[in-house]
Amino acid sequence: MAEDSGKLKIGDDWNAIRIIALSQNNPLKAIAEFVENSIDAGARSVDIVRGKQDGQQYLRIIDDGQGIADFKYLATHIGDSIKRKLKKQGAMGIQGEFGIGLLSFWTVGEECVLSSQSGEGAAHSLRMVKGNPGFSIRPLSGLFPHSGTELCIKPLLPGVRLLSGEKIQNYLASELRDRISKSGVRIRIVDKTARCELTVEPRKFRGRLLHQLPALCSPLGDIYVELYLCEPSSSAGLGLYKQGTRVMPDIRKLEEFDRFPWNSANLEGIIDASFLQLTPGTRDGIVLDDAYESFIQSLMGIEAPLGEAIDELKKAQEEEASKSVFQKLSKAFREAFLFLPQEDYGWLAAQARNPARAGKAAGASDGLAANSHGPGANSHGPGEGAQGLGEDGLASANPGLEVSGFAEDGAEQGPMDGLAISDAENPSPEAQLRFFEHSGPLYSILASPASSVIGLGCEKRLKAVARDRARRAIEAGVEYQWSISDGSGELSGTDGQFVTFKAGLEPGISVIRLWAREGEEARAADAIITVTAELIPRGGSGIGSKKGLPGYTFQRAPGELWRSRYDMDREIIIVNSAHADFIYASRQQASKLRYIMRLYAKELVLANFPEADKSELLERMVELVLYTEDKL
């Protein structure tokens, strides 16, 4: 057979048009196409109206642009956009070029009516129906109500009826971000169904704008980048744009950019390349041609500085997170120590931060008090601050600011009552100190330690810790009464803040009941003492002489099995950040916090009980984790 050649031709024009119309599968993208047509026509105002008329839902797009001069040309030149010709003539700021945007109405509704009045000419309308190759153009009787163009699509497809005005607003804010900013067009959405009116504002990115990135150069055209360094987020991503219109919301969809630093959750922003070739039908894809290859090569120039910026941010985030974790751990261990025998955990006996207040008692959190009252029993009052531990191992709380005092007769008084008038107007430092340190009425009580273990015939000293609603220690005016509510043993000094319990000669559990009264307020708490014939020995070579909880740091030791180590010389816990358990726990902040807490508990037990056997160490660790985890 002889060789034959020729030009490609469309065998069935209508079938080709049908394929083009159905290639757009995103109704929001179609709405953005209609708005872009208005912007290309020089519109300064665009209204998108969503409503219902004669039982049919409709979508109208009304603009004040230049209007349409030739409806017949528009309907008979599918794929031959006049905008492409205008671009060749030097027109700027025009996006469309394929002449198929109007066909996108197929993915929105059944019928499209386009009405316009151009210049001084008469107003006309163009009507097209989905699935029908015909069109009709007719003049409009009467005056057209406004200059520009009006597009009406009805009835809307079932899936499109679910698109609220807010969804349209959010999509256009990202899709047309740069075009809205540069053109200054005002886009308003009137959702008559939801009875709301919205304005489309260009999307604002989170984080810090990266200014000093190297300039990007491509022989094919300009590449504009606007990148922001932000906190990690599942919604973070780099949008790919062409001349201000978003092509795809996340560049990571492209295989070449599914790698660091582009796939980092710490980057947001836009990358705009004017020379990329879009897929004409959907306009949400890129043709992988030579222009795309040049685009990839150009972006490689900023990969190194982006990586450095992300690494610096992560380092700062880890340092901040470590501070937060350590603060939470310190508070949890301090509170747990109130429930545990102090002599067993010398590591936790931190010095009070305010020497003048050392030794002043504060109990555990209200949620663990035996009889706290009111809905806020588990919440911290307005006066709660950072806590240290006094010389007796009990927390010393900072004074509150918004509390009321009590007069000598028991009546409640305001914050400034009890100060002389001259003090209120110009209070002396002594008067200010008296005011801010004045405790409120009794709110919670704790018997500390709340749980302890002693040997047969041994003694244990308990302390009553009374707190006001602001969780500050009440040091005077509270009456105490101790008793044994269950079990055996003896108490001495049952009407004071301190009491001594002496165990009997048989093993068992004794429950010590504490009642505290201040005026008409009364609270109760229990301390549980386990009397045993066989105590877990406390090693004498532990670190009980060291005061305060040690800090911690990370060390990457991939392939090594150890999870944590205590460096005695530096008084710091080293956590293996490359261990599989740490990586697994770090997926969520809460699980990471619990994991580090358990490592602390392990090191605490090992350091305080160096001579205990394995089973005894495990028993101690369960004890410490139980009371500490409850405070996280």
XYZ file of C-alpha atoms in Angstrom:
632
model
C 0.000 0.000 0.000
C 1.377 3.385 -0.985
C 2.198 5.857 1.757
C -0.587 8.334 2.460
C -0.483 11.603 4.454
C -2.731 14.514 5.304
C -4.067 16.710 8.134
C -6.032 15.566 11.162
C -9.688 16.471 11.036
C -12.616 16.191 13.447
C -14.994 13.594 12.115
C -17.930 14.613 14.285
C -17.905 18.221 15.483
C -20.691 17.743 17.988
C -19.049 14.711 19.537
C -15.817 16.677 19.950
C -17.718 19.539 21.602
C -19.462 17.057 23.896
C -16.128 15.529 24.968
C -14.693 18.994 25.694
C -17.747 20.012 27.722
C -17.646 16.844 29.829
C -13.892 17.098 30.475
C -14.506 19.666 33.228
C -15.515 17.697 36.315
C -15.325 20.349 39.045
C -18.291 22.738 39.353
C -16.284 25.091 41.578
C -13.616 25.294 38.872
C -16.366 26.077 36.358
C -17.664 28.938 38.544
C -14.111 30.257 38.785
C -13.912 30.152 34.948
C -17.051 32.306 34.701
C -15.663 34.839 37.196
C -12.378 34.957 35.295
C -14.262 35.782 32.105
C -15.723 38.770 33.965
C -12.258 39.848 35.152
C -10.900 39.501 31.587
C -13.744 41.776 30.460
C -12.517 44.492 32.818
C -15.213 44.071 35.465
C -14.754 45.998 38.692
C -17.621 44.255 40.441
C -18.903 40.662 40.215
C -21.976 39.346 42.024
C -22.614 35.610 42.381
C -26.235 34.973 43.328
C -27.456 31.566 44.446
C -31.210 31.139 44.908
C -34.450 29.418 43.956
C -37.194 30.540 41.537
C -40.288 28.677 40.323
C -39.094 25.592 42.180
C -35.716 25.555 40.429
C -32.390 26.431 41.967
C -30.244 28.797 39.924
C -26.831 30.418 39.889
C -26.355 33.928 38.461
C -23.060 35.714 37.820
C -23.471 39.445 37.142
C -20.617 41.791 36.278
C -20.100 45.382 35.100
C -17.483 44.585 32.461
C -17.302 45.458 28.773
C -19.981 42.996 27.746
C -20.125 40.723 24.668
C -20.087 42.231 21.196
C -20.683 39.112 19.043
C -22.736 36.267 20.508
C -22.709 34.276 17.280
C -18.915 34.266 17.119
C -18.852 33.035 20.725
C -21.187 30.120 19.946
C -19.642 29.079 16.629
C -15.948 29.303 17.465
C -15.527 26.687 20.181
C -11.800 26.173 20.733
C -10.902 29.410 18.930
C -10.926 32.025 21.654
C -10.739 35.666 20.665
C -8.610 36.137 23.806
C -5.778 34.206 22.183
C -5.800 36.662 19.303
C -5.851 39.611 21.706
C -2.813 38.183 23.510
C -0.907 37.989 20.220
C -1.757 41.638 19.714
C -0.168 42.500 23.078
C -3.161 42.514 25.428
C -2.132 41.996 29.074
C -3.959 40.552 32.078
C -6.084 38.106 30.061
C -6.177 34.505 31.220
C -8.395 32.503 28.827
C -7.059 31.094 25.581
C -8.937 27.898 24.678
C -12.463 29.177 23.953
C -14.106 26.350 25.907
C -14.734 27.954 29.330
C -18.421 28.633 28.691
C -19.049 24.927 28.059
C -18.214 24.337 31.739
C -21.863 25.093 32.530
C -22.518 21.392 31.744
C -21.005 20.515 35.129
C -23.159 23.115 36.939
C -26.684 22.957 35.506
C -28.971 22.063 32.616
C -29.467 25.392 30.857
C -27.255 28.453 30.384
C -28.530 31.898 29.407
C -25.902 34.582 28.749
C -27.213 38.167 28.504
C -25.189 41.282 27.716
C -25.228 44.758 26.270
C -22.028 45.933 24.639
C -21.422 49.651 24.191
C -24.435 51.447 22.648
C -25.796 48.328 20.980
C -28.978 46.471 21.863
C -28.969 43.819 24.561
C -29.068 40.185 23.458
C -29.113 36.797 25.119
C -27.536 33.486 24.146
C -29.270 30.280 25.291
C -27.635 26.840 25.350
C -28.907 23.549 26.758
C -26.770 20.718 28.108
C -26.618 17.801 25.663
C -28.170 19.843 22.821
C -25.989 21.035 19.895
C -28.318 23.944 19.107
C -28.217 27.504 20.424
C -30.459 30.544 20.102
C -29.726 34.263 20.156
C -32.506 36.774 20.632
C -32.722 40.485 21.388
C -33.951 41.535 24.802
C -36.964 43.817 24.923
C -36.695 46.854 27.163
C -33.613 48.273 28.765
C -30.952 45.937 30.093
C -30.900 46.625 33.859
C -27.124 47.084 34.050
C -24.019 47.329 31.926
C -21.854 44.268 31.504
C -22.911 40.627 31.411
C -25.288 38.331 33.267
C -24.904 34.549 33.224
C -27.762 32.405 34.560
C -27.585 28.613 34.936
C -30.665 26.606 35.975
C -31.784 24.191 37.193
C -28.640 23.246 39.082
C -27.459 19.658 39.093
C -28.261 17.707 42.314
C -24.647 17.705 43.530
C -24.210 21.426 42.866
C -27.224 22.275 45.038
C -25.093 21.345 48.046
C -22.488 24.025 47.240
C -23.037 26.739 49.822
C -21.992 30.331 49.397
C -19.248 29.765 51.957
C -17.754 26.903 49.927
C -17.741 29.082 46.800
C -16.152 31.912 48.775
C -13.323 29.747 50.138
C -12.592 28.222 46.738
C -12.445 31.531 44.859
C -10.286 33.093 47.599
C -7.570 30.546 46.791
C -8.253 29.870 43.115
C -8.222 33.532 42.051
C -6.092 34.947 44.847
C -3.573 36.804 42.718
C -6.067 37.866 40.058
C -8.313 39.440 42.685
C -5.372 41.254 44.267
C -3.985 42.620 40.993
C -7.273 43.555 39.329
C -8.892 44.996 42.447
C -12.209 43.386 41.489
C -14.880 43.129 44.189
C -16.548 39.719 44.289
C -19.721 39.378 46.332
C -21.673 36.172 46.955
C -25.387 36.481 47.733
C -26.664 33.155 49.033
C -30.439 33.590 49.154
C -30.923 29.986 50.214
C -28.799 30.408 53.336
C -29.778 34.098 53.641
C -26.238 35.391 53.846
C -23.951 37.712 51.921
C -20.219 37.086 51.628
C -17.247 38.920 50.154
C -14.372 37.056 48.524
C -11.043 38.251 49.902
C -7.713 36.949 48.570
C -6.498 34.102 50.735
C -4.001 35.053 53.422
C -1.263 32.599 54.264
C -0.045 31.740 57.731
C 3.466 32.087 59.023
C 6.469 34.245 58.157
C 7.151 35.399 54.599
C 10.552 34.254 53.338
C 12.163 37.348 51.836
C 15.746 36.525 50.922
C 15.285 33.601 48.566
C 17.478 33.483 45.443
C 15.941 34.904 42.253
C 14.520 32.257 39.916
C 15.390 32.446 36.247
C 14.032 30.437 33.347
C 14.712 31.116 29.665
C 11.007 30.558 28.949
C 9.485 33.114 31.282
C 9.024 34.434 34.790
C 8.594 32.364 37.941
C 7.143 34.163 40.947
C 7.336 32.566 44.390
C 5.669 33.760 47.589
C 6.506 31.286 50.314
C 5.656 31.342 54.026
C 7.278 29.399 56.849
C 4.596 28.262 59.281
C 3.672 25.796 61.994
C 3.011 22.251 60.736
C -0.516 21.793 59.463
C -2.389 19.202 57.431
C -3.797 22.069 55.329
C -0.350 23.456 54.479
C 0.703 23.239 50.847
C 2.161 25.138 47.935
C -0.319 26.098 45.244
C 0.794 26.106 41.617
C -0.490 29.100 39.652
C -0.346 30.446 36.123
C -0.715 34.199 35.718
C -2.559 34.527 39.021
C -4.958 31.602 38.576
C -4.447 28.443 40.576
C -3.723 25.346 38.511
C -3.507 22.893 41.410
C -3.848 23.450 45.175
C -0.761 21.457 46.129
C 2.385 21.054 44.074
C 3.070 17.782 45.915
C 0.644 16.118 43.497
C 3.475 16.273 40.988
C 5.871 13.380 41.509
C 8.962 15.566 41.138
C 7.892 17.669 44.139
C 6.851 14.903 46.498
C 10.114 15.274 48.409
C 11.808 17.574 50.888
C 11.572 20.558 51.143
C 8.468 20.835 48.934
C 6.427 18.244 50.794
C 7.164 19.785 54.187
C 4.104 20.656 56.263
C 5.909 23.885 57.230
C 5.483 25.614 53.849
C 2.555 27.569 52.443
C 2.316 29.940 49.525
C 2.212 30.151 45.764
C 4.477 29.372 42.838
C 3.406 31.131 39.651
C 4.920 30.185 36.293
C 3.573 32.022 33.245
C 5.019 29.634 30.661
C 3.550 26.304 31.819
C 1.179 24.555 29.418
C -2.154 23.628 31.018
C -4.328 20.670 30.093
C -7.120 22.480 28.177
C -10.115 20.450 29.334
C -9.855 20.535 33.100
C -7.228 23.287 33.408
C -6.062 21.664 36.651
C -3.073 19.786 35.250
C 0.296 20.453 33.627
C 1.639 19.163 30.334
C 4.970 17.493 31.156
C 6.914 19.042 28.284
C 10.163 20.990 27.953
C 8.617 23.984 29.703
C 7.867 21.813 32.715
C 11.437 20.490 32.743
C 12.755 24.052 32.721
C 10.378 24.848 35.599
C 11.796 21.987 37.685
C 15.386 22.981 37.030
C 14.693 26.582 38.006
C 13.094 25.691 41.332
C 16.122 23.632 42.345
C 17.884 26.933 43.018
C 15.855 27.601 46.171
C 15.724 24.072 47.598
C 18.824 24.469 49.798
C 17.792 27.762 51.498
C 14.255 26.415 51.970
C 15.628 23.309 53.655
C 17.802 25.413 55.970
C 14.858 27.632 56.933
C 12.674 24.599 57.705
C 15.435 22.974 59.779
C 15.886 26.166 61.808
C 12.130 26.373 62.407
C 11.941 22.738 63.502
C 14.864 23.226 65.853
C 13.160 26.228 67.444
C 9.888 24.288 67.663
C 11.617 21.341 69.320
C 13.271 23.634 71.859
C 9.947 25.293 72.633
C 8.184 21.938 72.809
C 10.900 20.616 75.108
C 10.373 23.554 77.468
C 6.642 22.937 77.468
C 7.096 19.199 78.029
C 9.532 19.789 80.874
C 7.160 22.269 82.557
C 4.299 19.783 82.360
C 6.475 16.938 83.600
C 7.830 19.018 86.479
C 4.356 19.967 87.588
C 3.063 16.390 87.257
C 5.959 14.908 89.247
C 5.687 17.575 91.930
C 1.994 16.867 92.350
C 2.633 13.101 92.338
C 5.241 13.566 95.057
C 2.525 14.862 97.370
C 0.922 11.415 97.166
C 4.124 9.409 97.617
C 6.532 8.898 100.504
C 8.976 11.787 100.330
C 11.888 9.789 101.682
C 11.570 7.329 98.769
C 11.929 9.919 96.025
C 14.601 12.372 97.060
C 15.155 13.392 93.451
C 11.854 15.253 93.501
C 12.623 17.374 96.562
C 13.162 20.551 94.560
C 13.987 23.779 96.358
C 11.282 26.428 96.566
C 11.642 29.217 94.002
C 10.822 31.884 96.578
C 13.044 31.372 99.668
C 10.816 33.668 101.727
C 7.932 31.268 101.160
C 9.887 28.012 101.469
C 8.088 25.482 103.572
C 4.622 26.904 102.946
C 2.321 24.091 101.993
C 0.165 23.608 98.983
C -1.684 20.451 98.168
C -2.244 18.452 95.043
C -4.598 19.695 92.398
C -8.233 20.119 93.390
C -9.219 17.214 91.200
C -7.436 14.831 93.606
C -8.673 16.376 96.828
C -11.094 14.040 98.497
C -13.946 16.496 98.850
C -13.476 19.535 96.585
C -16.776 21.135 95.734
C -18.345 22.986 92.837
C -18.082 22.522 89.082
C -14.607 24.008 89.040
C -13.121 21.411 91.328
C -10.811 20.172 88.595
C -9.882 23.592 87.240
C -7.125 25.917 88.318
C -8.071 29.139 89.980
C -7.033 32.584 88.769
C -4.178 32.730 91.205
C -2.407 29.578 90.119
C 1.152 30.146 89.028
C 4.366 28.205 88.697
C 5.073 26.045 91.731
C 8.259 25.112 93.485
C 8.685 22.620 96.340
C 9.351 23.716 99.872
C 11.901 22.246 102.228
C 9.294 19.730 103.399
C 8.770 18.609 99.816
C 5.368 20.271 99.451
C 4.457 22.681 96.686
C 4.623 26.399 97.295
C 2.169 28.204 95.035
C 2.422 31.735 93.776
C -0.183 34.107 95.195
C -3.247 34.952 93.180
C -4.380 38.340 91.977
C -8.175 38.232 91.838
C -9.264 36.944 95.227
C -11.401 38.214 98.068
C -10.368 38.310 101.697
C -12.370 37.589 104.809
C -12.893 39.972 107.700
C -12.340 38.934 111.297
C -16.064 38.256 111.754
C -16.053 35.840 108.792
C -17.915 38.151 106.354
C -16.596 38.227 102.814
C -14.870 41.429 101.785
C -13.594 42.825 98.493
C -9.993 42.801 97.309
C -9.249 46.284 98.694
C -11.162 45.871 101.990
C -8.884 45.672 104.985
C -6.575 48.396 103.602
C -6.733 51.937 104.852
C -7.991 54.564 102.416
C -4.525 55.979 102.122
C -3.177 52.499 101.411
C -5.773 51.941 98.674
C -4.892 55.198 96.951
C -1.141 54.836 97.344
C -0.415 51.423 98.854
C 2.978 50.773 100.376
C 4.969 47.674 99.336
C 4.095 46.085 102.699
C 0.368 46.720 102.148
C 0.540 45.321 98.607
C 2.303 42.189 99.885
C -0.367 41.665 102.579
C -3.142 42.050 100.000
C -1.758 39.699 97.361
C -0.737 36.969 99.840
C -4.061 36.873 101.686
C -5.669 33.452 101.221
C -9.339 32.959 100.605
C -11.758 30.539 102.305
C -11.205 26.794 102.530
C -11.868 25.027 99.244
C -9.911 21.745 99.256
C -7.875 19.604 101.618
C -5.198 16.948 101.144
C -3.513 14.544 103.539
C 0.091 14.285 102.339
C 1.427 11.833 101.433
C -1.831 10.357 100.241
C -0.223 6.938 99.820
C 2.775 5.472 101.617
C 4.312 2.182 102.702
C 5.933 1.597 106.118
C 7.191 -1.384 108.057
C 5.687 -3.093 111.093
C 5.835 -0.895 114.176
C 7.252 2.049 112.202
C 6.021 5.643 112.252
C 4.857 7.944 109.464
C 4.355 11.682 109.698
C 1.416 13.143 107.727
C 0.634 16.746 106.928
C -2.639 18.510 106.193
C -2.542 20.791 103.150
C -5.468 23.223 102.928
C -6.096 25.329 99.832
C -8.415 28.114 98.774
C -10.198 28.253 95.413
C -7.093 29.840 93.854
C -5.084 26.800 95.056
C -3.011 28.811 97.512
C -2.029 27.377 100.866
C -4.137 28.452 103.867
C -1.762 28.775 106.782
C -4.032 29.907 109.613
C -7.631 29.771 110.779
C -8.259 26.123 109.820
C -9.087 23.440 112.382
C -7.922 19.877 111.738
C -9.044 16.533 113.094
C -7.339 13.199 112.291
C -8.711 9.723 112.876
C -8.231 6.128 111.720
C -11.298 5.249 109.656
C -10.136 1.751 108.701
C -7.366 -0.587 109.820
C -5.164 -0.559 112.888
C -2.466 1.693 114.312
C -2.128 4.719 116.573
C -2.218 8.464 115.982
C -0.571 11.159 118.065
C -1.437 14.857 117.863
C -4.799 14.411 116.126
C -5.920 18.076 116.248
C -3.048 19.792 114.444
C -1.755 20.276 110.944
C 0.711 17.411 111.463
C -0.003 13.965 112.826
C 2.177 10.910 113.465
C 0.905 7.450 112.654
C 2.451 4.411 114.342
C 1.869 1.077 112.643
C 0.819 -2.044 114.475
C 2.649 -5.332 114.499
C 0.526 -6.968 111.806
C 0.531 -6.214 108.063
C -2.495 -4.427 106.653
C -3.872 -1.210 105.208
C -4.881 1.725 107.358
C -7.001 4.603 106.106
C -6.408 7.892 107.904
C -9.324 10.322 107.647
C -8.609 14.063 107.823
C -11.307 16.674 108.431
C -10.596 20.381 107.970
C -12.964 23.135 109.048
C -12.959 26.910 108.571
C -16.123 28.531 109.795
C -18.992 26.668 108.153
C -16.794 25.166 105.438
C -15.652 21.577 105.970
C -13.622 19.250 103.750
C -12.360 15.694 104.125
C -9.458 13.721 102.659
C -7.928 10.285 103.176
C -4.374 9.000 103.392
C -3.766 5.309 102.741
C -0.873 3.692 104.604
C 0.248 0.188 103.692
C 1.865 -1.644 106.617
C 4.086 -4.457 105.397
C 6.510 -6.922 106.887
C 8.823 -6.658 103.860
C 9.801 -3.205 102.613
C 11.383 -2.491 99.257
C 14.841 -1.278 100.295
C 15.890 2.281 99.577
C 19.412 2.415 98.275
C 21.854 4.629 100.036
C 23.849 5.353 96.889
C 20.996 6.907 94.960
C 20.601 10.541 94.035
C 18.355 11.541 96.905
C 20.854 14.241 97.857
C 20.346 15.998 94.564
C 17.534 18.536 94.531
C 15.187 19.217 91.667
C 14.031 17.349 88.606
C 16.795 17.026 85.979
C 16.372 18.327 82.465
C 16.428 16.188 79.353
C 17.902 16.299 75.887
C 17.676 14.294 72.685
C 20.366 12.191 71.079
C 19.960 10.349 67.799
C 21.265 6.788 68.136
C 19.664 4.865 65.257
C 19.863 1.099 65.551
C 20.639 1.184 69.288
C 18.110 -0.363 71.659
C 18.386 1.987 74.652
C 15.517 4.445 75.098
C 16.960 6.753 77.748
C 19.994 7.183 79.997
C 20.720 9.308 83.029
C 23.955 11.286 82.873
C 24.871 11.615 86.567
C 27.636 14.163 85.978
C 25.516 16.562 83.933
C 22.304 15.721 85.847
C 20.349 15.274 82.630
C 18.284 12.524 81.042
C 19.278 11.627 77.484
C 16.419 10.405 75.271
C 17.179 8.367 72.143
C 15.158 10.273 69.514
C 15.959 7.668 66.859
C 14.399 4.777 68.774
C 11.354 3.253 67.074
C 9.231 3.815 70.198
C 10.080 7.530 70.296
C 9.244 7.931 66.604
C 5.926 6.132 67.127
C 5.039 8.197 70.211
C 5.953 11.483 68.481
C 3.063 11.204 66.047
C 0.948 13.049 68.598
C 2.049 15.533 71.245
C 0.050 13.838 74.009
C 1.576 10.405 73.407
C 5.050 11.943 73.169
C 4.530 13.625 76.550
C 3.419 10.355 78.163
C 6.377 8.489 76.631
C 8.940 10.948 78.024
C 7.146 10.854 81.399
C 7.571 7.066 81.534
C 11.249 7.394 80.661
C 11.581 9.871 83.534
C 9.795 7.439 85.841
C 12.170 4.666 84.788
C 15.245 6.782 85.495
C 13.796 8.044 88.799
C 13.204 4.528 90.044
C 16.574 3.229 88.888
C 18.377 6.152 90.525
C 16.458 6.077 93.824
C 16.473 2.297 94.286
C 19.826 1.087 92.928
C 19.877 -2.036 95.111
C 16.335 -3.246 94.420
C 15.703 -6.360 92.341
C 13.728 -6.380 89.081
C 10.322 -7.065 90.570
C 10.767 -4.339 93.183
C 11.834 -1.842 90.531
C 8.762 -2.637 88.451
C 6.520 -2.207 91.489
C 8.014 1.225 92.160
C 7.720 2.267 88.548
C 4.027 1.305 88.429
C 3.514 3.335 91.603
C 5.238 6.440 90.253
C 3.616 6.255 86.797
C 0.154 5.847 88.334
C 0.294 9.077 90.308
C 2.228 11.086 87.725
C 0.226 10.160 84.635
C -2.952 11.275 86.365
C -1.554 14.828 86.521
C -0.580 15.194 82.848
